Coordinates of N, CA and C in Angstrom, one line a residue:
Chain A
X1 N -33.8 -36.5 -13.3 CA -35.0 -35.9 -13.7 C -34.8 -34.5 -14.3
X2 N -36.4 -34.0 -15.4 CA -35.4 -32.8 -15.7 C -36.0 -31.6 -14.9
X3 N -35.0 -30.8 -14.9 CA -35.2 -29.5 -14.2 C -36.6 -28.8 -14.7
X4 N -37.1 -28.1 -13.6 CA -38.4 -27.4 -14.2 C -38.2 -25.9 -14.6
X5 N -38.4 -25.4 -15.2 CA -38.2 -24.1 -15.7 C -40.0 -23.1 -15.6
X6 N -39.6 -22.4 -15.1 CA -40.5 -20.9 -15.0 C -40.0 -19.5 -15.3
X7 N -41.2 -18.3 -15.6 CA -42.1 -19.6 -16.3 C -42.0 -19.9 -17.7
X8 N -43.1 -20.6 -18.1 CA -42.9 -21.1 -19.4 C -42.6 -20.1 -20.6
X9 N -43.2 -18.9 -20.7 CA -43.2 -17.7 -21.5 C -42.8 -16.6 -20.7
X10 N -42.5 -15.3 -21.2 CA -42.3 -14.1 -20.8 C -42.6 -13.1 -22.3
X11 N -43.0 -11.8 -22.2 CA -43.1 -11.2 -23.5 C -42.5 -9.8 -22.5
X12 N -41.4 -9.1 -22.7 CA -41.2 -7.9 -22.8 C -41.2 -6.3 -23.4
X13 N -40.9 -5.6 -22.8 CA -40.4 -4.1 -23.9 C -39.0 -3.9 -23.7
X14 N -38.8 -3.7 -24.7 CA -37.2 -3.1 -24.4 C -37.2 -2.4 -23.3
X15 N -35.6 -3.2 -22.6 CA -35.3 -2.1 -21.3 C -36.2 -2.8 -20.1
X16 N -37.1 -3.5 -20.5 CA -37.6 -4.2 -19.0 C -36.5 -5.4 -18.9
X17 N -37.0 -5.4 -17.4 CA -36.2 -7.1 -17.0 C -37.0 -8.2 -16.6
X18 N -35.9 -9.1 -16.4 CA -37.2 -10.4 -16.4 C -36.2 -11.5 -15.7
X19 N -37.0 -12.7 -14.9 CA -36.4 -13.5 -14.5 C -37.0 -14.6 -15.0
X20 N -35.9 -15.8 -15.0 CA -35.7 -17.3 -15.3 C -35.5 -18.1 -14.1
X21 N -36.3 -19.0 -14.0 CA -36.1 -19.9 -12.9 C -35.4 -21.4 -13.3
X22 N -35.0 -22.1 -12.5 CA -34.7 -23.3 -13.0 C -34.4 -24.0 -11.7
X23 N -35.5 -25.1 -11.4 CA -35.2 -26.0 -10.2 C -34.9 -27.1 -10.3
X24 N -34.5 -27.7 -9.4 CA -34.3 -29.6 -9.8 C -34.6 -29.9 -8.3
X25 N -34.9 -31.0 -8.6 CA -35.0 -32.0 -7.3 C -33.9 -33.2 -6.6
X26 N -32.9 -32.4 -7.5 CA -31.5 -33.3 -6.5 C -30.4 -32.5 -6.3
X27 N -29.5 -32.8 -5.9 CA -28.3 -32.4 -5.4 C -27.6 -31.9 -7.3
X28 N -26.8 -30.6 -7.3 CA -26.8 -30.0 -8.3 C -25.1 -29.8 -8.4
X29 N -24.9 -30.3 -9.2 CA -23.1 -29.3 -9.4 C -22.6 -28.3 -10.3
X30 N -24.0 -28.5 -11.3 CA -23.5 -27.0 -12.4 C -24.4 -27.0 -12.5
X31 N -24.9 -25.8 -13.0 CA -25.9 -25.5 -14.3 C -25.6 -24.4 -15.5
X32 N -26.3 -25.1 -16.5 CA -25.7 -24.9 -17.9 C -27.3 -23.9 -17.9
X33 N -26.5 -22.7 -18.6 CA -27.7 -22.0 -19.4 C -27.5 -21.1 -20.8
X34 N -28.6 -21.9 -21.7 CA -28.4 -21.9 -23.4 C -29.1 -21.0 -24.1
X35 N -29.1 -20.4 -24.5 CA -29.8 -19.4 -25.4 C -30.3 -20.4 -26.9
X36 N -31.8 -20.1 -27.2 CA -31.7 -20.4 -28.8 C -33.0 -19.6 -29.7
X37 N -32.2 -19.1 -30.7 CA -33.2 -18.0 -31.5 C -33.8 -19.0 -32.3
X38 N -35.1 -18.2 -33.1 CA -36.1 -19.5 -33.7 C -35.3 -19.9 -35.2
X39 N -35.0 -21.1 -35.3 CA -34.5 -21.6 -35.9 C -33.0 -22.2 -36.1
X40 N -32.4 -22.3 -35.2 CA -31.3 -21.6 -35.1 C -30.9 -22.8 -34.3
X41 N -29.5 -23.2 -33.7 CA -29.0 -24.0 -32.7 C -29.0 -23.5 -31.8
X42 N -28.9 -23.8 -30.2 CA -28.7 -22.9 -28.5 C -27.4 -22.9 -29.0
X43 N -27.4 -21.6 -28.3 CA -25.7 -21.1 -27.6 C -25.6 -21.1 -26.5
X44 N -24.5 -21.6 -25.7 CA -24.2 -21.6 -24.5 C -23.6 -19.5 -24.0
X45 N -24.6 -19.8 -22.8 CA -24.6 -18.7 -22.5 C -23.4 -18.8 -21.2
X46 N -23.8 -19.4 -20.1 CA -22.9 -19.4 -18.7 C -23.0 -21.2 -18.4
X47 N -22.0 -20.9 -17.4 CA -21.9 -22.4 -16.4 C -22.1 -21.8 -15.2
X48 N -22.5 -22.3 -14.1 CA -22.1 -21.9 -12.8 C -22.6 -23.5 -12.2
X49 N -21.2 -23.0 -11.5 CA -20.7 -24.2 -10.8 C -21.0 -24.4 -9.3
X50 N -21.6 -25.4 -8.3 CA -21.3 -25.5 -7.1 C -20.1 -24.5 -6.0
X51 N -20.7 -23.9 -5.5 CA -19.7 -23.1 -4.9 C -19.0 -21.7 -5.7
X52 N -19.3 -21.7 -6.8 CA -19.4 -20.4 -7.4 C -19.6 -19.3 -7.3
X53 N -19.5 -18.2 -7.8 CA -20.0 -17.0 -8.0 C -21.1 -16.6 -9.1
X54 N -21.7 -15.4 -9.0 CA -22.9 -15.0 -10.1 C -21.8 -15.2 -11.3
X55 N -22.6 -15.5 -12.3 CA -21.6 -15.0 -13.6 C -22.8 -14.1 -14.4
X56 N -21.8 -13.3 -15.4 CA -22.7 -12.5 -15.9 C -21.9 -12.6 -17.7
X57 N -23.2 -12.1 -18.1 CA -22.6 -12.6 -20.0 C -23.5 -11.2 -20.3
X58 N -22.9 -10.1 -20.9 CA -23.6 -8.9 -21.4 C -24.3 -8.7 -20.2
X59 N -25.9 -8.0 -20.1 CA -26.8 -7.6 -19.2 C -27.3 -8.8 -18.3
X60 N -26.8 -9.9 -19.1 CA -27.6 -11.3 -18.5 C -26.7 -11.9 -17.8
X61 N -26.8 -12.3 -16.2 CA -26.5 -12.5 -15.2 C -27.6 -13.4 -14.9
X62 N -27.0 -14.8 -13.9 CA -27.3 -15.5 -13.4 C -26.8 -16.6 -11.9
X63 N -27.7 -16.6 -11.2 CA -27.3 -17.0 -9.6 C -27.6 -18.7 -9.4
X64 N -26.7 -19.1 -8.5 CA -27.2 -20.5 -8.3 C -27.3 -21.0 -6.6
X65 N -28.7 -21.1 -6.2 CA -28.5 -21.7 -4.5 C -28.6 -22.9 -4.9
X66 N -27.3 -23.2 -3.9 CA -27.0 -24.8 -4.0 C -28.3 -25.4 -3.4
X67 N -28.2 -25.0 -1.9 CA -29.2 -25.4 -0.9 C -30.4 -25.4 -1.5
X68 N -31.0 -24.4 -2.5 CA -32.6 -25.5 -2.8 C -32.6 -25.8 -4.3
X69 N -31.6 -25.8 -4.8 CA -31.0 -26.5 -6.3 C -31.7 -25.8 -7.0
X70 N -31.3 -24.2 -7.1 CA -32.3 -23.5 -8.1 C -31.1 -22.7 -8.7
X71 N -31.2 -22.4 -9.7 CA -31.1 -21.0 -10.7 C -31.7 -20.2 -10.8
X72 N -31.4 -18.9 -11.2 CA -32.2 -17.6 -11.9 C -31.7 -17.3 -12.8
X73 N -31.9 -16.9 -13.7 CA -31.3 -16.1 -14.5 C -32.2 -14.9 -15.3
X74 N -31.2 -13.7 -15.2 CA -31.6 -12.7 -15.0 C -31.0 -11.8 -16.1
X75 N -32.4 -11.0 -17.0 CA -32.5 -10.6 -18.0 C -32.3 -8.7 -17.7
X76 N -31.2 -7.9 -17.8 CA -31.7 -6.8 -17.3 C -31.2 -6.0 -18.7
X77 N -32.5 -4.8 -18.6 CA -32.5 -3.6 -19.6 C -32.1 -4.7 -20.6
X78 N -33.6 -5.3 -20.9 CA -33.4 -6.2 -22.5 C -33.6 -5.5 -23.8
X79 N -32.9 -6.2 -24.7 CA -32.5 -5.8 -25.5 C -33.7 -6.3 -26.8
X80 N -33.8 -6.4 -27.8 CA -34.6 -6.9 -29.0 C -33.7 -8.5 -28.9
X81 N -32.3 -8.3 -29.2 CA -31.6 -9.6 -29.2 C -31.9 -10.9 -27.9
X82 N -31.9 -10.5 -26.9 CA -32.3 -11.0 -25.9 C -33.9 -12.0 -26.5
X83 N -34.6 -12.2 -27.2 CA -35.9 -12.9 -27.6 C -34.9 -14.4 -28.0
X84 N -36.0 -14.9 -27.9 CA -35.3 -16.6 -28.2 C -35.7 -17.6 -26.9
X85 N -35.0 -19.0 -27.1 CA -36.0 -19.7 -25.7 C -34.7 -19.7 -25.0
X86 N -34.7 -19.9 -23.6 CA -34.0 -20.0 -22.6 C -34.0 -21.3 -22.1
X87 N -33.0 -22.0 -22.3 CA -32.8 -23.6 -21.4 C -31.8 -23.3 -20.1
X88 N -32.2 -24.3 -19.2 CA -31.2 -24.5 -18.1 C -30.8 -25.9 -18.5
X89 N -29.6 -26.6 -17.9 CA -29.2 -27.9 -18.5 C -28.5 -28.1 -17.1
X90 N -29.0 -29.0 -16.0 CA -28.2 -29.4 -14.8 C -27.5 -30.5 -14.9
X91 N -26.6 -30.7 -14.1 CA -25.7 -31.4 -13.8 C -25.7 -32.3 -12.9
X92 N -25.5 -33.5 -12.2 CA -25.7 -33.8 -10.8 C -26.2 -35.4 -10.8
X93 N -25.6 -35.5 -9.4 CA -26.1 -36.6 -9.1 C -25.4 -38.0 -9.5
X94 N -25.7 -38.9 -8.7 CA -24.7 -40.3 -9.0 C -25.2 -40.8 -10.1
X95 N -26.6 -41.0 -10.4 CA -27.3 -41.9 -11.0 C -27.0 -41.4 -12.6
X96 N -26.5 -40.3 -12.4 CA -26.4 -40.1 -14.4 C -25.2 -40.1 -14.5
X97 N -25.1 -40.2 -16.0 CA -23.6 -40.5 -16.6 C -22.7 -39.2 -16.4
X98 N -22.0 -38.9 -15.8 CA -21.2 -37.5 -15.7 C -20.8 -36.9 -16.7
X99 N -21.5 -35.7 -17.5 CA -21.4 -35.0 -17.9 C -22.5 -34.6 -18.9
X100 N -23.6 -35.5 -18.3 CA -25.1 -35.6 -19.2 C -25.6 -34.8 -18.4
X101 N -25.8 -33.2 -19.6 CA -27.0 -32.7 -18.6 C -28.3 -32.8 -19.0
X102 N -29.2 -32.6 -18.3 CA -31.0 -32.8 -18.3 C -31.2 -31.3 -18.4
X103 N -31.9 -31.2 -19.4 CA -32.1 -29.8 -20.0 C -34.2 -29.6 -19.4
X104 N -34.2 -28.2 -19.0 CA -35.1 -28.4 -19.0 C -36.2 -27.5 -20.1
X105 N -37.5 -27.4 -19.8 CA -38.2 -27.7 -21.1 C -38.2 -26.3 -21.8
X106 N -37.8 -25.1 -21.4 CA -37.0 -23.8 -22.2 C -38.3 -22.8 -21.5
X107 N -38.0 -21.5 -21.6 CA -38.6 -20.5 -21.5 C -38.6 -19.8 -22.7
X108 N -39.6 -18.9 -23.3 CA -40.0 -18.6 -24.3 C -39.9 -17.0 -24.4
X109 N -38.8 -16.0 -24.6 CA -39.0 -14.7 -24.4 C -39.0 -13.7 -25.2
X110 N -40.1 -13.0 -25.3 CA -40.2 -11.8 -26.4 C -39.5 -10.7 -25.8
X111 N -39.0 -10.0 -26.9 CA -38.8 -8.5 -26.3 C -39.4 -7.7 -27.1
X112 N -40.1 -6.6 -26.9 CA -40.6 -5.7 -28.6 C -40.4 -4.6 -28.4
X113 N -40.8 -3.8 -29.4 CA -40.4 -2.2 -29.0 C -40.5 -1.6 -28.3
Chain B
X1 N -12.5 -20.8 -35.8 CA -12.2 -22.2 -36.1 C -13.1 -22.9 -36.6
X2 N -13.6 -24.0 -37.1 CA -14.4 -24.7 -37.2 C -15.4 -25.4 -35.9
X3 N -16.6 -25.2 -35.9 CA -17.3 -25.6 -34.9 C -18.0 -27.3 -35.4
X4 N -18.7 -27.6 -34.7 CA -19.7 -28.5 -34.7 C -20.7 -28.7 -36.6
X5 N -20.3 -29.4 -37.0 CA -20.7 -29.9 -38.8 C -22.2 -30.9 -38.6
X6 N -22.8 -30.9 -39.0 CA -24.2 -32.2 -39.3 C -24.5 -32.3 -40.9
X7 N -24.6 -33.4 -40.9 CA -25.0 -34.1 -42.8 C -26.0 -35.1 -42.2
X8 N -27.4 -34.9 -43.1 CA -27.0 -33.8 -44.6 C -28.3 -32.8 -43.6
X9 N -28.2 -31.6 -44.1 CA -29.2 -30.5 -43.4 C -30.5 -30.6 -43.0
X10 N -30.8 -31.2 -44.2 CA -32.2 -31.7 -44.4 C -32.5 -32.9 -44.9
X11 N -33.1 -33.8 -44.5 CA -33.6 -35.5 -45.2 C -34.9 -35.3 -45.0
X12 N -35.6 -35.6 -46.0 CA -37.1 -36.5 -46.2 C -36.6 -37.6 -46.6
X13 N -37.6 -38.9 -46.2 CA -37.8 -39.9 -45.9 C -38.9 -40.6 -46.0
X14 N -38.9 -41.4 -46.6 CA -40.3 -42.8 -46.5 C -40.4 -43.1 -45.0
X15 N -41.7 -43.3 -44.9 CA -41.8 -44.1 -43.6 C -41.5 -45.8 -43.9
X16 N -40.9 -46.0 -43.0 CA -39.9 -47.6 -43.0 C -38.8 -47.7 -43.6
X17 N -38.1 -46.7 -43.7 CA -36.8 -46.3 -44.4 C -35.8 -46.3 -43.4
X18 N -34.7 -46.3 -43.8 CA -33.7 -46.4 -42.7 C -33.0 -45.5 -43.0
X19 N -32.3 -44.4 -42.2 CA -31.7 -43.4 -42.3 C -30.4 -42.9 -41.5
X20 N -29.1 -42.2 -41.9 CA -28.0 -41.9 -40.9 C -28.0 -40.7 -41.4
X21 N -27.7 -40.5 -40.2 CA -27.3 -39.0 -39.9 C -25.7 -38.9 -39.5
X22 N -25.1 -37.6 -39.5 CA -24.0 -38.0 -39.5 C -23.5 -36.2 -38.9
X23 N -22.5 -36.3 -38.0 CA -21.8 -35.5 -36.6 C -20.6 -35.3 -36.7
X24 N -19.9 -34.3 -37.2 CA -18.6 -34.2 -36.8 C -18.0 -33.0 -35.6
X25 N -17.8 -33.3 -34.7 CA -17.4 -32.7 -33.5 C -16.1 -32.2 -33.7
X26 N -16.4 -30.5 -32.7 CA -14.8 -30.1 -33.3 C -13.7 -30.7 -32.8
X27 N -12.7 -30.8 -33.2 CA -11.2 -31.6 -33.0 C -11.3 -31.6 -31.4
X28 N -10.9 -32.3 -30.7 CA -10.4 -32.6 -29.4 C -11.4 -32.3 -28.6
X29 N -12.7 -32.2 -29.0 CA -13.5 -32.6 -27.9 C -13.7 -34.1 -27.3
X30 N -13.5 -34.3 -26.4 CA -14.1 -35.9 -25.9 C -15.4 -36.6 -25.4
X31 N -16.1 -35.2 -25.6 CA -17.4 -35.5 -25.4 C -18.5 -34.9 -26.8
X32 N -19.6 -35.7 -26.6 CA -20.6 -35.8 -27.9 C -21.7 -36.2 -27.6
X33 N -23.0 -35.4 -27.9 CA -24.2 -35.6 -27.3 C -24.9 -35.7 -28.9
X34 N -25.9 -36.4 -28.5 CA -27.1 -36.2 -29.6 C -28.3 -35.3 -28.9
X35 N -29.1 -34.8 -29.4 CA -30.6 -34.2 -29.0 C -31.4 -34.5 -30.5
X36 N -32.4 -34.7 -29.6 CA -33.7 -34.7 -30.7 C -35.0 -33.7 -30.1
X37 N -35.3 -32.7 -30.7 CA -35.9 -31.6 -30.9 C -37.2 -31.1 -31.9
X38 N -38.7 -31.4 -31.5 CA -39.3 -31.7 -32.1 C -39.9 -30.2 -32.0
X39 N -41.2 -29.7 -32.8 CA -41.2 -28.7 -33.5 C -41.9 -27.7 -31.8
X40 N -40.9 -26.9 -31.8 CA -41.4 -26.2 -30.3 C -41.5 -26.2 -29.0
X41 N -40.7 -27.7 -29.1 CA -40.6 -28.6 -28.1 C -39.2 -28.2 -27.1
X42 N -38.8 -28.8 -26.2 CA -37.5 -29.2 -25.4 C -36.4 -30.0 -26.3
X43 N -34.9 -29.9 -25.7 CA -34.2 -30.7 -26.2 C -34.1 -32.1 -25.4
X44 N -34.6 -32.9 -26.2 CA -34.9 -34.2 -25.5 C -33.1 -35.3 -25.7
X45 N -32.5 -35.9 -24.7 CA -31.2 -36.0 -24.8 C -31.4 -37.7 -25.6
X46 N -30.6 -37.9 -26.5 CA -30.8 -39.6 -27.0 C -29.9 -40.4 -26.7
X47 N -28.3 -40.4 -26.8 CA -27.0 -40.7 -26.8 C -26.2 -39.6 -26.6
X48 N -24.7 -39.8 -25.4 CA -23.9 -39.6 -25.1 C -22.6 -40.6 -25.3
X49 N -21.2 -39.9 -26.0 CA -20.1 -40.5 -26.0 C -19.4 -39.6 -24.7
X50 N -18.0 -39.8 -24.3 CA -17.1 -39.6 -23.4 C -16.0 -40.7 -23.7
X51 N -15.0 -39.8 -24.1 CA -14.1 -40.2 -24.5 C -14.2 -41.9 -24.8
X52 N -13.4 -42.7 -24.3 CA -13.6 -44.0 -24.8 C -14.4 -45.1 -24.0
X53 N -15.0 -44.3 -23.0 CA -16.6 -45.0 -22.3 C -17.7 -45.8 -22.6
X54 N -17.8 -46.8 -22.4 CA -19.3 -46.7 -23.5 C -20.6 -45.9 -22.9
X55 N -20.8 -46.2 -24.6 CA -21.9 -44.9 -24.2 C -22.9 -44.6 -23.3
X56 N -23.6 -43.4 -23.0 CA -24.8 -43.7 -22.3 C -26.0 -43.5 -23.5
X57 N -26.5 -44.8 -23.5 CA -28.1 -45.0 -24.7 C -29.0 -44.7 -23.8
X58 N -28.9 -44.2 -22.6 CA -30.6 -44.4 -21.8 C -31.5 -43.4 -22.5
X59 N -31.2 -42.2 -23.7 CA -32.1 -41.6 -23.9 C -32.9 -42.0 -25.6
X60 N -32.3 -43.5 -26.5 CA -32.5 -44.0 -26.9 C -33.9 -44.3 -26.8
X61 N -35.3 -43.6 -27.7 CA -36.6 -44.2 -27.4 C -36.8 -45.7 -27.9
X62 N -36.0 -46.1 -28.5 CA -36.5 -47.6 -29.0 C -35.2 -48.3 -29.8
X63 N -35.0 -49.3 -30.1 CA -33.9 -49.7 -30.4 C -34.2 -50.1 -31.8
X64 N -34.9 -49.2 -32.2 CA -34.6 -48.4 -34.3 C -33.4 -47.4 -34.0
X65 N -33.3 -47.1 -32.8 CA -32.1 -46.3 -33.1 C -30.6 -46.5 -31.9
X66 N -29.6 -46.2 -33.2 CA -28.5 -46.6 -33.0 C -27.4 -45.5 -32.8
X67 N -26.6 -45.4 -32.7 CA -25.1 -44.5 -32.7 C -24.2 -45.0 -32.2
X68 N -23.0 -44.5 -33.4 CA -21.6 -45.0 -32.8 C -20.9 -43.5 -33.5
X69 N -19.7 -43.8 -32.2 CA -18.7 -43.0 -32.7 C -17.5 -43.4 -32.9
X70 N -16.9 -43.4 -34.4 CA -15.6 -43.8 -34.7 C -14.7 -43.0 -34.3
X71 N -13.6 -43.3 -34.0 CA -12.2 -42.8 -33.6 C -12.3 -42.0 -33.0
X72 N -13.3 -41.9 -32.0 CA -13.5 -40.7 -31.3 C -14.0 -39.8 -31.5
X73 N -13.9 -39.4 -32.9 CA -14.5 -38.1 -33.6 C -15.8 -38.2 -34.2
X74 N -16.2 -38.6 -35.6 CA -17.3 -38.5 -35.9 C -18.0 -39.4 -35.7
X75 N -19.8 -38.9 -35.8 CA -20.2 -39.6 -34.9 C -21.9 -40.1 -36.2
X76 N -21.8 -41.5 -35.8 CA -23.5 -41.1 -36.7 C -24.7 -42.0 -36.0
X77 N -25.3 -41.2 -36.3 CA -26.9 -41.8 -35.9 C -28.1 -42.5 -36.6
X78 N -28.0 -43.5 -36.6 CA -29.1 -44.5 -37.7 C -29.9 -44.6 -36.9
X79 N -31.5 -44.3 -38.0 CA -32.4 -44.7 -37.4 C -33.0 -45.4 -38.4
X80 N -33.6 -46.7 -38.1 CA -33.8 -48.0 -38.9 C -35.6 -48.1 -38.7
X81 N -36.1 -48.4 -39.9 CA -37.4 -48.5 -40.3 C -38.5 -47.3 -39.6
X82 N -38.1 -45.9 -40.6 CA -38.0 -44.3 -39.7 C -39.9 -44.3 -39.8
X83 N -40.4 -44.2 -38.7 CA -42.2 -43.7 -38.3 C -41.8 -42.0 -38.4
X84 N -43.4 -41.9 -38.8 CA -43.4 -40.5 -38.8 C -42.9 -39.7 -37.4
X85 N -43.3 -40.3 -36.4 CA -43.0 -39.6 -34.9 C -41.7 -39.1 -34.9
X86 N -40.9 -40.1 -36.0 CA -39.3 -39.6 -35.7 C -39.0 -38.5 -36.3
X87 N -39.8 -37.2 -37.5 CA -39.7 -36.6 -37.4 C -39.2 -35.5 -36.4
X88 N -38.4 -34.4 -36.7 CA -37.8 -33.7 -35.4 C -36.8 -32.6 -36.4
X89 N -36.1 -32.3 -35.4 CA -35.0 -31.8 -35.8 C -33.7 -32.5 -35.1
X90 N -32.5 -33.1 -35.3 CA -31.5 -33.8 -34.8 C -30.6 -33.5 -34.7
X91 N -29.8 -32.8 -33.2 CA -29.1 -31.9 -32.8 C -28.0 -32.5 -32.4
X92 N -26.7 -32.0 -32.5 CA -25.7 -33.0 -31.9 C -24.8 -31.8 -31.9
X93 N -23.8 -32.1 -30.9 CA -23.4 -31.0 -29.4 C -21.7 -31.7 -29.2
X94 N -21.0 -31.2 -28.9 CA -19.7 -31.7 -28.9 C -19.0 -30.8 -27.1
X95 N -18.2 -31.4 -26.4 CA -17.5 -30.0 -25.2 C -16.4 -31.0 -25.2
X96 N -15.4 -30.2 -25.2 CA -13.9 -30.2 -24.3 C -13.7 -31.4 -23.3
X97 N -14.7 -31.2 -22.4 CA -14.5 -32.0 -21.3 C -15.9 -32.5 -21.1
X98 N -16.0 -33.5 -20.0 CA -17.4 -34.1 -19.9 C -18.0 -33.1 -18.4
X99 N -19.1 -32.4 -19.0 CA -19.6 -31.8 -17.7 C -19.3 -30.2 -18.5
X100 N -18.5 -29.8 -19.5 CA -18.2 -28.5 -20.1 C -19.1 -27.9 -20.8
X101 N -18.8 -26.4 -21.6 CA -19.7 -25.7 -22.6 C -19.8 -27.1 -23.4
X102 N -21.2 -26.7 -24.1 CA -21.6 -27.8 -25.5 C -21.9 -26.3 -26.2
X103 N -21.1 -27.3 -27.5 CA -21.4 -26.4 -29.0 C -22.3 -27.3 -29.9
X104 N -23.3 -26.6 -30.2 CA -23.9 -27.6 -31.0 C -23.7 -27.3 -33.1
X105 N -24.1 -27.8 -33.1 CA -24.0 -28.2 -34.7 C -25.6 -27.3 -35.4
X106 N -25.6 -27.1 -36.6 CA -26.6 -26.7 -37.0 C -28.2 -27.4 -37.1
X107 N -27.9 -28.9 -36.9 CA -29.1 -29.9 -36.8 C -29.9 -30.0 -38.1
X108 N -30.0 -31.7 -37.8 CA -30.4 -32.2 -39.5 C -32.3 -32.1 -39.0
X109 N -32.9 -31.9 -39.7 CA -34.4 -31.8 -40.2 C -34.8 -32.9 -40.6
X110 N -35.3 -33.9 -40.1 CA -35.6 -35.1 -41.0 C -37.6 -35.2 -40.7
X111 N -37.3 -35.5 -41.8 CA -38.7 -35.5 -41.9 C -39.4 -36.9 -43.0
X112 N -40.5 -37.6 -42.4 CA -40.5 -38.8 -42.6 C -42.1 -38.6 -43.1
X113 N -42.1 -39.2 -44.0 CA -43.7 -39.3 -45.0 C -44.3 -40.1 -44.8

């Protein structure tokens, strides 16, 4: 199933922060999180894996509890660059093909002056 | 190095026309995803290759559409007697290993009259 993401928009100021959620409803072994500007292809931002640690990419850091199959990801002292949508993409479970993630439906973030 | 290639950038199209799209993944990846990406929307997943597996089609909406991947590497996607709906944008994603970073490609624009 695909992961749910919160929330759906955010609009910032430069220098505020902001959080990303990302939950699923099964047992999780990674999650993928992708950056994409408007028009543009996603970039892969981080992995975190089961049993991992935070990882952090520039200001943007992100945590994964296994136990209730969530992400955050976490926007600090944003930047103008930082605007674009935000995907999570999980991993998991017997029933899908291994290595197919279920992306979920993006977060939408402004930054402005 | 070379990343992730898609042909041709842009296609218009007749409605009931049949169309390929076409994926070249960078060297030695073994894995190959398609997305289809409609205007604002989520990346919706269609076909997965892995290495020499067969594929997973479960994200195939109807069987107008097709994909194969020769020799491992390039990969194309036909879609046969194309409805407007199939407009989108068509994304296709290559990683290292199955479950790894995905690099995507710049995505073909098809658009159907």
């Amino acid at each position: 199933q695909q992961p749910v993401q919160s929330p759906q928009a955010v609009i910032l100021r430069e220098g505020e922060d902001a959080v990303i959620n990302c939950s699923s409803s099964k047992a999780l072994y990674s999650v993928h999180w992708y950056r994409q500007k408007h028009g543009e292809a996603p970039v892969f931002l981080m992995i975190l894996l089961k049993g991992g640690e935070q990882k952090g990419h520039e200001k943007i850091s992100a945590s994964f509890n296994e136990k209730k199959q969530q992400s955050s990801l976490y926007l600090t002292a944003s930047q103008l660059s930082y605007s674009g949508t935000y995907f999570c993409g999980t991993l998991g479970g017997t029933t899908d093909s291994w290595g197919k993630l279920q992306f979920g439906a993006g977060t939408q973030v402004v930054v402005t002056p | 190095g070379a990343g992730v290639s898609q042909s041709p950038s842009n296609k218009v199209t007749e409605k009931g026309k049949d169309v390929e799209l076409r994926c070249d993944p960078i060297s030695g990846h073994t894995a190959l995803y398609w997305y289809r990406q409609s205007l604002g929307q989520g990346l919706e997943f269609l076909i997965y290759f892995q290495g020499n597996s067969a594929p997973d089609k479960s994200g195939l909406p109807s069987d107008r559409f097709s994909a194969e991947r020769t020799g491992g590497s390039v990969s194309t996607l036909t879609i046969q007697r194309t409805q407007q709906e199939d407009s989108a944008v068509y994304l296709c994603a290559s990683s290292k290993l199955a479950g790894g970073e995905q690099f995507f490609g710049p995505g073909t624009r098809l658009t159907v009259l």
